[in-house]
Amino acid sequence: MHRLSVAATVFFLSVTGCAAREITSDERLDRETGNLAVKDTPKAGELEKLSCENTSEELAKARNVNRPETDRLMDYITLYGSLRKRTQTFEEAMSRNPDLQYREGADKIVGAKEVCIQQTADVRVEFETYMRELVDVPTVQEIKGGNTVTIARLDFNTLRQAIETLAPDDKDNLLNRVANAEKKVSTSTAPAAAEETGGTSSGGRRRGGK
């Protein structure tokens, strides 16, 4: 009886120990990836409807130099993100289901995938070139109340979003440059703001009288 009791205790501890063990992050990832491969892989018919050729209107808006630069940069962010997502959809679907490349009509899918890859790469080059131009010259000079002040060329948060979206190798350096530019703007506009509200060292009078 004593031996049976000990054996039962060992078995119970062994079972509860297994039940209490948490699955590792790798095991959880493998499980989720396996489920995605079964349930979420786009079918051939869905991939045939996916295209990256219809981007001319979005590109034209992003390239329009007469529009505000914050809006232009936001258009690049949106377009690049959309193209990248479509490209990833093609790549993941074909990786999970290689037969998609060999079925009847596969040439259309493979061709559409190649167009997406090329479009994504082309837009990235254009987008990154514009982003770096804005980081190089993020501010402009403006006359306020007879004083020259430094103002932001565009919304700095949008510029940060663009850098994060592109994630270049020098991302941290670019973000630091934006932060430094923001500090210069704050320092430059503070005296002008004080003057407009009457907080000047010459008795608090506003200039202009209007």
Short mmCIF file of C-alpha atoms in Angstrom, two decimals:
data_model
loop_
_atom_site.label_atom_id
_atom_site.label_comp_id
_atom_site.label_asym_id
_atom_site.label_seq_id
_atom_site.Cartn_x
_atom_site.Cartn_y
_atom_site.Cartn_z
CA MET A 1 0.00 0.00 0.00
CA HIS A 2 2.83 2.36 0.87
CA ARG A 3 4.48 1.80 -2.49
CA LEU A 4 1.17 2.40 -4.29
CA SER A 5 0.66 5.61 -2.37
CA VAL A 6 4.15 6.87 -3.26
CA ALA A 7 3.66 5.94 -6.91
CA ALA A 8 0.32 7.72 -7.01
CA THR A 9 1.85 10.82 -5.46
CA VAL A 10 4.70 10.88 -7.98
CA PHE A 11 2.23 10.42 -10.86
CA PHE A 12 0.03 13.25 -9.54
CA LEU A 13 2.96 15.65 -9.19
CA SER A 14 4.18 14.72 -12.64
CA VAL A 15 0.80 15.40 -14.21
CA THR A 16 0.22 18.68 -12.39
CA GLY A 17 3.76 19.80 -13.24
CA CYS A 18 3.08 19.23 -16.94
CA ALA A 19 -0.26 20.99 -16.74
CA ALA A 20 1.24 24.00 -15.01
CA ARG A 21 4.13 24.41 -17.49
CA GLU A 22 3.59 27.49 -19.65
CA ILE A 23 4.26 27.20 -23.36
CA THR A 24 7.27 29.09 -24.60
CA SER A 25 7.05 32.07 -26.92
CA ASP A 26 8.53 29.95 -29.73
CA GLU A 27 5.88 27.28 -29.24
CA ARG A 28 3.14 29.90 -29.22
CA LEU A 29 4.54 31.47 -32.41
CA ASP A 30 4.70 28.07 -34.12
CA ARG A 31 1.12 27.36 -33.12
CA GLU A 32 -0.17 30.74 -34.36
CA THR A 33 1.81 30.49 -37.59
CA GLY A 34 0.40 27.03 -38.19
CA ASN A 35 -3.13 28.31 -37.70
CA LEU A 36 -2.51 31.20 -40.08
CA ALA A 37 -1.13 28.87 -42.70
CA VAL A 38 -4.36 26.91 -42.64
CA LYS A 39 -6.97 29.65 -42.19
CA ASP A 40 -5.55 32.97 -43.41
CA THR A 41 -3.59 32.15 -46.56
CA PRO A 42 -5.24 34.02 -49.46
CA LYS A 43 -6.55 31.83 -52.24
CA ALA A 44 -5.48 32.17 -55.87
CA GLY A 45 -8.67 34.04 -56.75
CA GLU A 46 -8.00 36.63 -54.04
CA LEU A 47 -4.41 37.12 -55.15
CA GLU A 48 -5.51 37.65 -58.75
CA LYS A 49 -7.48 40.70 -57.58
CA LEU A 50 -4.45 42.17 -55.81
CA SER A 51 -2.55 44.78 -57.80
CA CYS A 52 0.06 47.49 -57.28
CA GLU A 53 -0.36 49.13 -60.67
CA ASN A 54 -3.08 51.62 -59.70
CA THR A 55 -0.88 54.05 -57.75
CA SER A 56 -0.53 56.95 -60.19
CA GLU A 57 -3.13 59.15 -58.46
CA GLU A 58 -1.59 58.67 -55.00
CA LEU A 59 1.89 59.33 -56.34
CA ALA A 60 0.75 62.48 -58.13
CA LYS A 61 -0.65 63.85 -54.86
CA ALA A 62 2.54 63.05 -52.96
CA ARG A 63 4.69 64.71 -55.65
CA ASN A 64 2.61 67.89 -55.88
CA VAL A 65 4.91 70.66 -54.68
CA ASN A 66 1.96 73.04 -54.29
CA ARG A 67 0.48 71.01 -51.45
CA PRO A 68 1.49 71.35 -47.77
CA GLU A 69 4.57 69.27 -47.04
CA THR A 70 2.95 67.54 -44.07
CA ASP A 71 0.16 66.32 -46.37
CA ARG A 72 2.62 65.18 -49.03
CA LEU A 73 4.66 63.25 -46.50
CA MET A 74 1.53 61.63 -45.09
CA ASP A 75 0.56 60.51 -48.59
CA TYR A 76 3.97 58.87 -49.02
CA ILE A 77 3.56 57.11 -45.66
CA THR A 78 0.13 55.78 -46.61
CA LEU A 79 1.10 54.70 -50.13
CA TYR A 80 4.33 53.00 -49.10
CA GLY A 81 2.58 51.19 -46.26
CA SER A 82 -0.15 49.95 -48.60
CA LEU A 83 2.33 48.72 -51.22
CA ARG A 84 4.46 46.99 -48.63
CA LYS A 85 1.41 45.23 -47.20
CA ARG A 86 0.33 44.00 -50.63
CA THR A 87 3.84 42.74 -51.38
CA GLN A 88 3.97 40.89 -48.07
CA THR A 89 0.61 39.30 -48.82
CA PHE A 90 1.95 37.85 -52.08
CA GLU A 91 5.19 36.66 -50.50
CA GLU A 92 3.56 35.05 -47.48
CA ALA A 93 0.85 33.35 -49.55
CA MET A 94 3.38 31.82 -51.95
CA SER A 95 5.66 30.82 -49.10
CA ARG A 96 2.86 28.98 -47.32
CA ASN A 97 1.41 27.52 -50.50
CA PRO A 98 4.15 27.07 -53.17
CA ASP A 99 1.63 25.39 -55.50
CA LEU A 100 0.19 28.85 -56.24
CA GLN A 101 3.19 29.46 -58.52
CA TYR A 102 2.56 26.35 -60.61
CA ARG A 103 -1.21 26.23 -61.05
CA GLU A 104 -2.99 27.28 -64.23
CA GLY A 105 -2.90 31.06 -64.55
CA ALA A 106 0.01 31.37 -62.12
CA ASP A 107 1.85 33.73 -64.48
CA LYS A 108 -0.64 36.48 -63.65
CA ILE A 109 -0.09 36.09 -59.91
CA VAL A 110 3.70 35.89 -60.22
CA GLY A 111 3.68 38.94 -62.51
CA ALA A 112 1.51 40.92 -60.10
CA LYS A 113 3.85 40.01 -57.26
CA GLU A 114 6.87 41.26 -59.22
CA VAL A 115 5.09 44.54 -60.00
CA CYS A 116 4.37 45.02 -56.29
CA ILE A 117 7.99 44.35 -55.35
CA GLN A 118 9.24 46.85 -57.93
CA GLN A 119 6.63 49.50 -57.08
CA THR A 120 7.36 49.19 -53.38
CA ALA A 121 11.09 49.60 -54.01
CA ASP A 122 10.59 52.59 -56.34
CA VAL A 123 8.24 54.40 -53.98
CA ARG A 124 10.56 53.72 -51.06
CA VAL A 125 13.45 55.45 -52.87
CA GLU A 126 11.28 58.47 -53.68
CA PHE A 127 9.73 58.56 -50.21
CA GLU A 128 13.10 58.28 -48.43
CA THR A 129 14.67 60.95 -50.63
CA TYR A 130 11.88 63.38 -49.69
CA MET A 131 12.05 62.44 -46.02
CA ARG A 132 15.80 63.09 -45.90
CA GLU A 133 15.34 66.43 -47.66
CA LEU A 134 12.93 67.47 -44.91
CA VAL A 135 15.26 66.26 -42.15
CA ASP A 136 18.13 68.25 -43.73
CA VAL A 137 16.02 71.43 -43.83
CA PRO A 138 13.22 71.00 -41.27
CA THR A 139 12.74 74.70 -40.53
CA VAL A 140 12.39 78.04 -42.30
CA GLN A 141 12.85 81.67 -41.28
CA GLU A 142 9.87 83.99 -40.89
CA ILE A 143 9.44 87.63 -39.86
CA LYS A 144 7.16 88.11 -36.85
CA GLY A 145 6.75 91.45 -35.12
CA GLY A 146 9.84 92.78 -36.82
CA ASN A 147 11.91 89.83 -35.61
CA THR A 148 13.24 86.87 -37.58
CA VAL A 149 12.09 83.62 -36.00
CA THR A 150 12.59 79.96 -36.88
CA ILE A 151 9.41 78.01 -37.60
CA ALA A 152 8.77 74.38 -38.49
CA ARG A 153 8.62 73.54 -42.16
CA LEU A 154 6.11 70.77 -41.42
CA ASP A 155 4.60 68.80 -38.55
CA PHE A 156 7.49 67.11 -36.73
CA ASN A 157 5.37 64.18 -35.55
CA THR A 158 4.57 63.31 -39.17
CA LEU A 159 8.27 63.50 -39.98
CA ARG A 160 8.99 61.12 -37.10
CA GLN A 161 6.30 58.76 -38.39
CA ALA A 162 7.93 58.77 -41.82
CA ILE A 163 11.30 57.87 -40.31
CA GLU A 164 9.77 55.07 -38.25
CA THR A 165 7.91 53.73 -41.29
CA LEU A 166 11.04 53.58 -43.42
CA ALA A 167 13.25 52.42 -40.52
CA PRO A 168 16.60 53.20 -42.24
CA ASP A 169 19.88 52.14 -40.63
CA ASP A 170 20.47 55.66 -39.32
CA LYS A 171 16.95 55.98 -37.89
CA ASP A 172 18.10 57.05 -34.42
CA ASN A 173 20.36 59.75 -35.84
CA LEU A 174 17.52 61.12 -37.99
CA LEU A 175 15.13 61.17 -35.02
CA ASN A 176 17.72 63.05 -32.96
CA ARG A 177 18.08 65.66 -35.69
CA VAL A 178 14.32 66.18 -35.72
CA ALA A 179 14.32 66.57 -31.93
CA ASN A 180 17.09 69.17 -32.13
CA ALA A 181 15.19 71.09 -34.81
CA GLU A 182 12.11 71.07 -32.62
CA LYS A 183 14.09 72.58 -29.75
CA LYS A 184 15.36 75.37 -32.00
CA VAL A 185 11.81 76.19 -33.05
CA SER A 186 10.64 76.32 -29.42
CA THR A 187 13.55 78.56 -28.41
CA SER A 188 13.10 80.88 -31.38
CA THR A 189 9.34 81.36 -31.06
CA ALA A 190 9.29 81.95 -27.31
CA PRO A 191 10.43 85.64 -27.43
CA ALA A 192 8.02 86.39 -30.28
CA ALA A 193 5.13 84.83 -28.39
CA ALA A 194 5.97 86.87 -25.30
CA GLU A 195 6.08 90.05 -27.34
CA GLU A 196 2.70 89.36 -28.95
CA THR A 197 1.11 88.94 -25.52
CA GLY A 198 2.72 92.06 -24.11
CA GLY A 199 5.41 90.30 -22.12
CA THR A 200 8.37 92.39 -23.34
CA SER A 201 11.17 93.98 -21.39
CA SER A 202 10.14 97.49 -22.58
CA GLY A 203 7.09 97.84 -20.43
CA GLY A 204 4.96 95.19 -22.09
CA ARG A 205 3.67 97.32 -24.95
CA ARG A 206 2.67 95.63 -28.21
CA ARG A 207 4.20 96.86 -31.40
CA GLY A 208 2.09 98.09 -34.28
CA GLY A 209 -0.81 99.39 -32.19
CA LYS A 210 -3.36 97.30 -34.07
#
